[in-house]
Coordinates of C-alpha atoms and ligand atoms in Angstrom, one line a residue:
M1 CA -6.6 38.4 91.2
T2 CA -7.4 36.8 87.8
I3 CA -5.1 34.0 86.9
L4 CA -5.0 32.8 83.3
L5 CA -4.1 29.2 82.8
Q6 CA -4.4 26.5 80.2
V7 CA -5.1 23.2 81.7
N8 CA -5.2 20.1 79.6
G9 CA -5.8 22.3 76.5
V10 CA -8.6 24.3 78.0
D11 CA -8.2 28.0 78.8
H12 CA -9.3 29.2 82.2
A13 CA -9.5 32.7 83.8
L14 CA -9.8 32.1 87.5
E15 CA -10.5 34.6 90.3
I16 CA -8.0 33.5 93.0
A17 CA -8.0 35.3 96.4
D18 CA -4.4 34.4 97.2
E19 CA -1.9 34.2 94.4
N20 CA 0.3 32.1 96.6
M21 CA -2.3 29.3 96.7
P22 CA -0.6 26.0 95.7
L23 CA -1.4 25.0 92.1
L24 CA -2.5 21.7 93.5
W25 CA -5.5 23.2 95.3
V26 CA -6.5 25.1 92.1
V27 CA -6.3 21.9 90.1
R28 CA -8.1 19.7 92.6
D29 CA -10.6 22.0 94.4
I30 CA -11.4 24.7 91.8
L31 CA -11.0 22.7 88.5
N32 CA -12.1 19.4 90.2
L33 CA -9.4 17.4 88.6
K34 CA -8.8 14.9 91.3
G35 CA -6.1 12.7 89.7
T36 CA -3.3 14.8 91.0
K37 CA -2.8 13.7 94.6
F38 CA -1.9 15.3 97.9
G39 CA 0.7 13.4 99.9
C40 CA 3.2 15.2 102.0
G41 CA 2.5 18.9 101.1
K42 CA 6.3 19.6 101.3
A43 CA 7.6 18.8 97.9
A44 CA 9.0 15.5 99.2
C45 CA 6.9 12.6 97.8
G46 CA 5.9 13.6 94.3
A47 CA 2.2 12.5 94.6
C48 CA 1.2 16.0 93.3
T49 CA 3.4 16.0 90.2
L50 CA 2.0 17.6 87.1
H51 CA 3.5 19.4 84.1
V52 CA 3.9 23.2 83.8
D53 CA 5.1 24.0 80.2
G54 CA 6.3 20.4 80.0
E55 CA 8.3 20.4 83.1
A56 CA 7.5 18.1 86.1
V57 CA 6.4 20.3 89.0
R58 CA 5.4 19.4 92.5
S59 CA 2.2 21.4 92.6
C60 CA 1.8 21.3 96.4
S61 CA 4.7 23.7 96.7
Y62 CA 4.2 25.7 93.5
A63 CA 2.2 28.9 93.9
V64 CA -0.4 29.4 91.2
K65 CA 1.0 32.8 90.4
F66 CA 4.0 31.1 88.8
A67 CA 1.7 29.2 86.5
M68 CA 0.2 32.4 85.0
N69 CA -0.2 32.1 81.2
K70 CA 1.4 28.6 81.2
K71 CA 0.2 25.3 80.0
I72 CA -0.6 22.8 82.7
T73 CA -1.0 19.1 82.0
T74 CA -2.4 16.8 84.7
I75 CA -2.8 13.1 84.6
E76 CA -6.3 13.6 83.1
G77 CA -4.7 15.3 80.1
L78 CA -1.7 12.9 79.5
G79 CA -3.7 10.6 77.3
N80 CA -7.0 8.9 77.0
E81 CA -8.5 5.4 76.4
Q82 CA -8.4 5.9 72.6
N83 CA -5.0 7.4 72.5
P84 CA -3.0 6.5 75.7
H85 CA 0.3 8.0 76.4
P86 CA 3.2 5.5 76.2
V87 CA 3.6 5.7 79.9
Q88 CA 0.0 4.7 80.4
K89 CA 0.4 1.8 78.0
A90 CA 3.5 0.6 79.8
W91 CA 1.9 1.0 83.2
V92 CA -1.0 -1.2 82.1
E93 CA 1.3 -3.8 80.5
H94 CA 3.3 -4.1 83.7
V95 CA 0.3 -3.8 86.0
V96 CA 2.3 -1.3 88.1
P97 CA -0.2 0.1 90.6
Q98 CA -1.0 -1.4 93.9
C99 CA -3.2 1.0 95.9
G100 CA -2.6 3.5 93.1
Y101 CA -2.4 6.7 95.1
C102 CA 1.1 7.7 94.1
Q103 CA 0.8 6.5 90.5
P104 CA -0.3 9.7 88.7
G105 CA 2.7 11.5 90.2
F106 CA 5.1 8.8 89.0
M107 CA 3.5 8.7 85.6
M108 CA 3.8 12.5 85.2
A109 CA 7.4 12.5 86.3
T110 CA 8.2 9.7 83.9
A111 CA 6.4 11.4 81.0
A112 CA 8.5 14.5 81.6
L113 CA 11.7 12.5 81.8
L114 CA 11.0 10.6 78.6
S115 CA 10.1 13.8 76.7
K116 CA 13.7 14.8 77.2
N117 CA 15.4 11.4 77.3
P118 CA 13.4 8.6 75.7
N119 CA 16.1 6.0 76.6
P120 CA 17.1 6.6 80.2
S121 CA 19.5 4.3 82.0
D122 CA 18.8 2.9 85.4
E123 CA 21.0 5.6 86.9
E124 CA 19.1 8.3 85.1
I125 CA 15.8 6.9 86.3
D126 CA 17.2 6.8 89.9
K127 CA 18.3 10.4 89.6
N128 CA 15.1 11.8 88.0
I129 CA 12.2 9.7 89.3
I130 CA 12.5 10.3 93.0
N131 CA 8.9 10.0 94.0
V132 CA 7.8 7.9 96.9
C133 CA 5.5 4.8 96.7
R134 CA 4.4 3.4 100.1
C135 CA 3.3 0.2 98.4
A136 CA 6.9 -0.2 97.0
T137 CA 5.9 -0.8 93.4
Y138 CA 9.4 0.3 92.4
Y139 CA 10.4 -2.9 90.7
R140 CA 7.5 -3.0 88.3
M141 CA 7.7 0.8 87.9
R142 CA 11.3 0.5 86.6
K143 CA 10.3 -2.1 84.1
A144 CA 7.4 0.1 83.0
I145 CA 9.6 3.1 82.6
H146 CA 12.0 1.2 80.3
R147 CA 9.0 -0.1 78.3
A148 CA 7.5 3.4 78.1
G149 CA 10.8 4.6 76.7
E150 CA 10.7 1.8 74.1
L151 CA 7.2 2.8 73.1
T152 CA 8.2 6.5 73.0
R153 CA 11.2 5.7 70.7
E154 CA 8.9 3.6 68.4
N155 CA 6.5 6.6 68.2
L156 CA 9.4 8.9 67.3
T157 CA 10.7 6.5 64.6
N158 CA 7.2 6.2 63.1
E159 CA 6.8 10.0 63.1
T160 CA 10.2 10.4 61.3
T161 CA 9.4 7.8 58.7
S162 CA 5.9 9.1 58.0
S163 CA 7.0 12.8 57.5
Ligands
FES201 S1 2.2 16.3 98.0 FE1 3.5 17.4 96.8 S2 5.4 16.4 96.9 FE2 4.2 15.3 98.3
FES202 S1 0.8 2.2 94.7 FE1 0.3 2.6 96.7 S2 1.5 4.3 97.3 FE2 2.3 3.7 95.4

């Protein structure tokens, strides 16, 4: 069947043999966007997190048919060197990654959280950011999430004062 998707702002019409194929395989193997990672394949670790219409989704367990006509954002579309997302800036400031494998998923989960709540408490972070990092970067990650929230709030203030 033909699946229509918008991925990182680009429209795609993809011929997919099985509409139940996980979105992760479409992103990685068909669109060749390798930033979204495979970890557990069971919606347990969060390595495969991306956004579907702004919501954090574990794409290893999300059939591509559910993404039909929706906007997908992967880590490659979160920001860029010229215009990094606050999460990316904060991650660099706090030198969060160790091996790096889990980090795109954490960053996408954090970006989705901050889009709804730019000032999360530690409890809200614990409740919402439930990905797994085998290198145990959680301590730096928490600091970076708070910093990303600060940067997000600054951006929101700047947008309000300039409009
Ligand atoms: S690979 Fe999807 S949650 Fe672990
Ligand atoms: S940085 Fe290595 S698994 Fe998280």
